[in-house]
mmCIF file of C-alpha atoms in Angstrom:
data_model
loop_
_atom_site.group_PDB
_atom_site.id
_atom_site.type_symbol
_atom_site.label_atom_id
_atom_site.label_comp_id
_atom_site.label_asym_id
_atom_site.label_seq_id
_atom_site.Cartn_x
_atom_site.Cartn_y
_atom_site.Cartn_z
ATOM 1 C CA MET W 32 -41.912 11.382 115.188
ATOM 2 C CA THR W 33 -42.420 8.172 117.210
ATOM 3 C CA THR W 34 -42.764 5.178 114.892
ATOM 4 C CA VAL W 35 -42.624 2.193 117.291
ATOM 5 C CA GLN W 36 -43.568 1.713 120.933
ATOM 6 C CA PRO W 37 -40.884 3.303 123.148
ATOM 7 C CA PHE W 38 -39.092 1.003 125.588
ATOM 8 C CA HIS W 39 -38.159 2.282 129.070
ATOM 9 C CA THR W 40 -38.993 -0.352 131.678
ATOM 10 C CA LEU W 41 -40.567 -3.753 131.291
ATOM 11 C CA THR W 42 -41.787 -6.018 134.093
ATOM 12 C CA GLY W 43 -43.480 -9.315 133.423
ATOM 13 C CA ILE W 44 -43.318 -13.032 132.813
ATOM 14 C CA ALA W 45 -40.221 -14.439 131.119
ATOM 15 C CA ALA W 46 -40.496 -17.712 129.185
ATOM 16 C CA PRO W 47 -37.545 -20.127 128.841
ATOM 17 C CA LEU W 48 -36.727 -21.525 125.405
ATOM 18 C CA LEU W 49 -33.164 -22.527 126.136
ATOM 19 C CA ARG W 50 -32.020 -23.935 122.817
ATOM 20 C CA ALA W 51 -28.971 -22.818 120.868
ATOM 21 C CA ASP W 52 -29.057 -21.666 117.238
ATOM 22 C CA ILE W 53 -32.802 -21.098 116.891
ATOM 23 C CA ASP W 54 -32.974 -19.653 113.396
ATOM 24 C CA THR W 55 -35.455 -17.247 111.857
ATOM 25 C CA ASP W 56 -37.270 -20.024 109.998
ATOM 26 C CA ALA W 57 -38.001 -21.703 113.337
ATOM 27 C CA ILE W 58 -39.173 -18.379 114.775
ATOM 28 C CA ALA W 59 -41.453 -17.575 111.820
ATOM 29 C CA PRO W 60 -41.616 -20.288 109.134
ATOM 30 C CA SER W 61 -41.496 -18.996 105.574
ATOM 31 C CA ARG W 62 -44.649 -20.955 104.657
ATOM 32 C CA PHE W 63 -46.765 -18.674 106.827
ATOM 33 C CA ARG W 64 -48.523 -15.835 105.028
ATOM 34 C CA PRO W 65 -50.862 -13.340 106.716
ATOM 35 C CA ALA W 66 -54.288 -12.599 105.285
ATOM 36 C CA THR W 67 -53.130 -9.167 104.112
ATOM 37 C CA LEU W 68 -49.806 -7.648 103.114
ATOM 38 C CA SER W 69 -49.004 -6.044 106.443
ATOM 39 C CA LYS W 70 -46.349 -5.825 109.145
ATOM 40 C CA TYR W 71 -48.945 -7.225 111.563
ATOM 41 C CA GLY W 72 -50.872 -10.449 111.931
ATOM 42 C CA TYR W 73 -47.972 -12.849 112.510
ATOM 43 C CA GLU W 74 -48.783 -14.148 116.004
ATOM 44 C CA ALA W 75 -49.883 -17.554 114.692
ATOM 45 C CA ALA W 76 -46.570 -17.901 112.841
ATOM 46 C CA LEU W 77 -44.458 -17.709 115.998
ATOM 47 C CA PHE W 78 -42.628 -21.030 116.430
ATOM 48 C CA ALA W 79 -45.379 -22.635 114.338
ATOM 49 C CA GLY W 80 -43.339 -25.770 113.657
ATOM 50 C CA LEU W 81 -42.779 -26.248 117.384
ATOM 51 C CA ARG W 82 -46.250 -25.214 118.557
ATOM 52 C CA PHE W 83 -48.420 -27.034 115.978
ATOM 53 C CA ASP W 84 -48.393 -30.382 114.197
ATOM 54 C CA GLU W 85 -48.893 -30.915 110.455
ATOM 55 C CA ASP W 86 -52.682 -30.624 110.861
ATOM 56 C CA GLY W 87 -52.445 -27.353 112.792
ATOM 57 C CA ALA W 88 -53.288 -28.921 116.144
ATOM 58 C CA PRO W 89 -51.315 -27.652 119.163
ATOM 59 C CA ARG W 90 -48.413 -29.845 120.205
ATOM 60 C CA PRO W 91 -48.665 -30.623 123.922
ATOM 61 C CA GLY W 92 -46.090 -29.104 126.208
ATOM 62 C CA PHE W 93 -44.742 -26.205 124.152
ATOM 63 C CA VAL W 94 -43.600 -23.561 126.604
ATOM 64 C CA LEU W 95 -45.536 -20.576 125.226
ATOM 65 C CA ASP W 96 -48.792 -22.520 125.466
ATOM 66 C CA GLN W 97 -48.283 -23.255 129.176
ATOM 67 C CA THR W 98 -49.278 -21.230 132.233
ATOM 68 C CA PRO W 99 -47.823 -18.723 133.067
ATOM 69 C CA TYR W 100 -45.667 -18.488 129.938
ATOM 70 C CA ARG W 101 -48.552 -17.853 127.524
ATOM 71 C CA ASP W 102 -48.522 -14.337 129.032
ATOM 72 C CA ALA W 103 -44.777 -13.857 128.565
ATOM 73 C CA VAL W 104 -43.418 -10.477 127.519
ATOM 74 C CA ILE W 105 -39.781 -11.616 127.745
ATOM 75 C CA LEU W 106 -38.164 -14.635 126.094
ATOM 76 C CA VAL W 107 -34.980 -16.160 127.541
ATOM 77 C CA THR W 108 -33.169 -18.244 124.936
ATOM 78 C CA GLY W 109 -29.898 -19.951 124.139
ATOM 79 C CA PRO W 110 -26.942 -18.556 122.163
ATOM 80 C CA ASN W 111 -27.095 -17.400 118.538
ATOM 81 C CA PHE W 112 -30.817 -16.744 118.647
ATOM 82 C CA GLY W 113 -32.214 -15.432 115.366
ATOM 83 C CA CYS W 114 -29.468 -16.790 113.144
ATOM 84 C CA GLY W 115 -30.185 -17.761 109.543
ATOM 85 C CA SER W 116 -32.012 -15.539 107.095
ATOM 86 C CA SER W 117 -32.723 -11.822 107.351
ATOM 87 C CA ARG W 118 -36.513 -12.171 107.436
ATOM 88 C CA GLU W 119 -38.093 -9.441 109.510
ATOM 89 C CA THR W 120 -41.230 -11.511 110.030
ATOM 90 C CA ALA W 121 -39.374 -13.335 112.822
ATOM 91 C CA VAL W 122 -39.360 -10.115 114.833
ATOM 92 C CA TRP W 123 -42.927 -9.250 113.817
ATOM 93 C CA ALA W 124 -44.122 -12.649 115.069
ATOM 94 C CA LEU W 125 -42.461 -12.143 118.456
ATOM 95 C CA ARG W 126 -43.895 -8.637 118.699
ATOM 96 C CA ASP W 127 -47.410 -9.730 117.732
ATOM 97 C CA PHE W 128 -47.348 -12.458 120.397
ATOM 98 C CA GLY W 129 -46.486 -9.792 122.981
ATOM 99 C CA ILE W 130 -42.732 -10.293 123.406
ATOM 100 C CA ARG W 131 -40.910 -6.993 124.041
ATOM 101 C CA ALA W 132 -37.441 -8.331 124.914
ATOM 102 C CA VAL W 133 -35.303 -11.385 124.169
ATOM 103 C CA ILE W 134 -32.424 -12.305 126.479
ATOM 104 C CA ALA W 135 -29.656 -14.529 125.107
ATOM 105 C CA PRO W 136 -25.874 -14.907 125.226
ATOM 106 C CA SER W 137 -25.734 -13.840 121.562
ATOM 107 C CA PHE W 138 -27.903 -13.062 118.545
ATOM 108 C CA GLY W 139 -27.828 -13.283 114.796
ATOM 109 C CA SER W 140 -26.621 -9.845 113.740
ATOM 110 C CA ILE W 141 -29.407 -9.060 111.240
ATOM 111 C CA PHE W 142 -32.079 -10.317 113.629
ATOM 112 C CA GLU W 143 -30.636 -8.051 116.323
ATOM 113 C CA THR W 144 -30.874 -5.049 113.988
ATOM 114 C CA ASN W 145 -34.447 -5.953 113.050
ATOM 115 C CA CYS W 146 -35.379 -6.105 116.735
ATOM 116 C CA LEU W 147 -34.144 -2.560 117.284
ATOM 117 C CA ARG W 148 -36.071 -1.312 114.238
ATOM 118 C CA ASN W 149 -39.295 -2.716 115.665
ATOM 119 C CA GLY W 150 -39.016 -1.711 119.322
ATOM 120 C CA LEU W 151 -37.834 -5.060 120.734
ATOM 121 C CA LEU W 152 -34.842 -5.186 123.045
ATOM 122 C CA PRO W 153 -32.232 -7.858 122.156
ATOM 123 C CA LEU W 154 -30.468 -8.110 125.516
ATOM 124 C CA SER W 155 -27.172 -9.968 125.377
ATOM 125 C CA LEU W 156 -25.676 -11.339 128.601
ATOM 126 C CA PRO W 157 -22.304 -13.045 129.115
ATOM 127 C CA PRO W 158 -22.763 -16.832 129.381
ATOM 128 C CA ALA W 159 -22.024 -16.937 133.135
ATOM 129 C CA LYS W 160 -24.559 -14.188 133.872
ATOM 130 C CA HIS W 161 -27.062 -15.856 131.571
ATOM 131 C CA ARG W 162 -26.756 -19.110 133.532
ATOM 132 C CA GLN W 163 -27.256 -17.257 136.810
ATOM 133 C CA LEU W 164 -30.358 -15.578 135.433
ATOM 134 C CA VAL W 165 -31.824 -18.892 134.260
ATOM 135 C CA GLU W 166 -31.196 -20.489 137.660
ATOM 136 C CA ALA W 167 -32.769 -17.559 139.516
ATOM 137 C CA ALA W 168 -35.766 -16.988 137.220
ATOM 138 C CA PHE W 169 -36.767 -20.578 136.500
ATOM 139 C CA ALA W 170 -36.005 -22.384 139.764
ATOM 140 C CA PRO W 171 -38.960 -24.464 141.008
ATOM 141 C CA ALA W 172 -40.103 -21.805 143.498
ATOM 142 C CA ALA W 173 -39.398 -18.814 141.251
ATOM 143 C CA SER W 174 -42.133 -16.741 139.610
ATOM 144 C CA ALA W 175 -40.305 -16.258 136.277
ATOM 145 C CA ARG W 176 -40.950 -12.507 136.508
ATOM 146 C CA LEU W 177 -38.189 -10.148 135.402
ATOM 147 C CA ARG W 178 -37.751 -6.393 135.310
ATOM 148 C CA ILE W 179 -35.699 -4.675 132.603
ATOM 149 C CA ASP W 180 -34.853 -1.008 133.075
ATOM 150 C CA LEU W 181 -33.359 0.468 129.923
ATOM 151 C CA ASP W 182 -33.002 3.907 131.527
ATOM 152 C CA THR W 183 -30.462 2.509 134.010
ATOM 153 C CA CYS W 184 -29.461 -0.646 132.065
ATOM 154 C CA ARG W 185 -30.377 -2.978 134.936
ATOM 155 C CA LEU W 186 -31.952 -6.438 134.809
ATOM 156 C CA THR W 187 -33.450 -8.008 137.949
ATOM 157 C CA THR W 188 -35.816 -10.722 139.009
ATOM 158 C CA ALA W 189 -39.131 -9.190 140.065
ATOM 159 C CA THR W 190 -40.110 -11.384 142.994
ATOM 160 C CA GLY W 191 -40.673 -9.786 146.384
ATOM 161 C CA PRO W 192 -38.888 -6.745 147.803
ATOM 162 C CA GLN W 193 -35.413 -8.192 147.251
ATOM 163 C CA PRO W 194 -34.463 -9.548 143.800
ATOM 164 C CA THR W 195 -32.715 -12.913 143.720
ATOM 165 C CA PHE W 196 -30.725 -11.802 140.679
ATOM 166 C CA THR W 197 -29.554 -8.407 139.487
ATOM 167 C CA THR W 198 -27.049 -7.316 136.884
ATOM 168 C CA GLY W 199 -26.190 -4.435 134.663
ATOM 169 C CA PHE W 200 -26.092 -4.841 130.910
ATOM 170 C CA THR W 201 -24.562 -2.964 128.027
ATOM 171 C CA ILE W 202 -26.094 -1.729 124.794
ATOM 172 C CA ASP W 203 -24.615 0.772 122.365
ATOM 173 C CA GLU W 204 -25.956 4.264 122.963
ATOM 174 C CA ARG W 205 -27.487 4.738 119.531
ATOM 175 C CA SER W 206 -29.532 1.546 119.923
ATOM 176 C CA ARG W 207 -30.519 2.534 123.444
ATOM 177 C CA GLN W 208 -31.757 5.936 122.310
ATOM 178 C CA GLN W 209 -33.558 4.338 119.382
ATOM 179 C CA LEU W 210 -35.517 2.120 121.788
ATOM 180 C CA LEU W 211 -36.089 4.771 124.462
ATOM 181 C CA ASN W 212 -37.547 7.167 121.904
ATOM 182 C CA GLY W 213 -39.416 4.608 119.803
ATOM 183 C CA LEU W 214 -37.552 5.392 116.591
ATOM 184 C CA ASP W 215 -36.903 3.263 113.542
ATOM 185 C CA PRO W 216 -34.305 4.433 110.949
ATOM 186 C CA ILE W 217 -36.867 6.677 109.258
ATOM 187 C CA GLY W 218 -37.773 8.239 112.584
ATOM 188 C CA GLU W 219 -34.085 8.802 113.331
ATOM 189 C CA THR W 220 -33.665 10.546 109.972
ATOM 190 C CA LEU W 221 -36.671 12.775 110.621
ATOM 191 C CA LEU W 222 -34.971 14.064 113.763
ATOM 192 C CA LEU W 223 -32.676 15.870 111.307
ATOM 193 C CA ARG W 224 -35.538 17.368 109.320
ATOM 194 C CA GLU W 225 -34.467 20.974 109.939
ATOM 195 C CA THR W 226 -30.847 20.212 109.005
ATOM 196 C CA ILE W 227 -32.004 18.459 105.823
ATOM 197 C CA THR W 228 -34.234 21.402 104.911
ATOM 198 C CA ARG W 229 -31.395 23.897 105.432
ATOM 199 C CA PHE W 230 -29.092 21.793 103.269
ATOM 200 C CA ARG W 231 -31.649 21.529 100.465
ATOM 201 C CA THR W 232 -32.257 25.277 100.524
ATOM 202 C CA ARG W 233 -28.542 26.029 100.338
ATOM 203 C CA ASP W 234 -27.879 23.325 97.761
ATOM 204 C CA ARG W 235 -30.730 24.541 95.545
ATOM 205 C CA ARG W 236 -28.977 27.919 95.216
ATOM 206 C CA HIS W 237 -25.670 26.345 94.197
ATOM 207 C CA ARG W 238 -26.967 23.497 92.036
ATOM 208 C CA PRO W 239 -30.422 24.466 90.763
ATOM 209 C CA TRP W 240 -30.216 21.902 87.936
ATOM 210 C CA ASN W 241 -30.696 19.188 90.549
ATOM 211 C CA TYR W 242 -34.110 20.638 91.437
ATOM 212 C CA PRO W 243 -36.186 20.777 88.257
ATOM 213 C CA ALA W 244 -39.516 22.497 88.453
ATOM 214 C CA PRO W 245 -42.456 20.071 88.656
ATOM 215 C CA SER W 246 -44.112 19.447 85.328
ATOM 216 C CA ALA W 247 -47.460 21.045 84.661
ATOM 217 C CA PRO W 248 -50.486 18.765 85.215
ATOM 218 C CA PRO W 249 -52.389 17.653 82.139
ATOM 219 C CA ALA W 250 -55.317 19.772 81.099
ATOM 220 C CA GLY W 251 -58.209 19.143 83.409
ATOM 221 C CA GLY W 252 -55.989 17.125 85.748
ATOM 222 C CA PRO W 253 -55.555 17.648 89.484
ATOM 223 C CA VAL W 254 -53.536 20.600 90.698
ATOM 224 C CA PRO W 255 -50.572 19.579 92.883
ATOM 225 C CA SER W 256 -51.117 20.503 96.518
#
């Protein structure tokens, strides 16, 4: 039944990319194509225009190529992150790099939906709380480590016994359950498998013309299993 990695708690390095209106083409440029037609293999596409020059050489100073942020599992960004096109490769690139959650004041709506379908948490904070988080997590002496608990909907800094920042957050219950249980829309539908089967059985009795018998295989052909 599980189709993506479930999300309960996440503790790790958060990387700051505090720009507004980062669109999906900046996250995963359309020119990038993986070696095979797959949902995986997009790590090199992530922020390729920001990370690499025209010859493919790394640009100095990009945040995700710096210590400790190259090990980030959380990305803290500016408002309207993931705006632009509906391309799902933007989420796949984040996932393949190792990002499990993005924290921003707001998101592009289709990008937000694509995150949920792929097991990434798009965590939206009010602007004032977002500023407080940035100040606490990325101050000169801070470790940039955060803890996200989706079971209790709490976000804290993860430095020492006492967090320097803590807040609750909201997420609609369907999305929360989708992430907790590792379900994409197909997985959600399969939760209703027994209900669907009962409906089909009942409907077949009332409308048999909608359920034609399978055609016979050609002579010498395979027998349907």
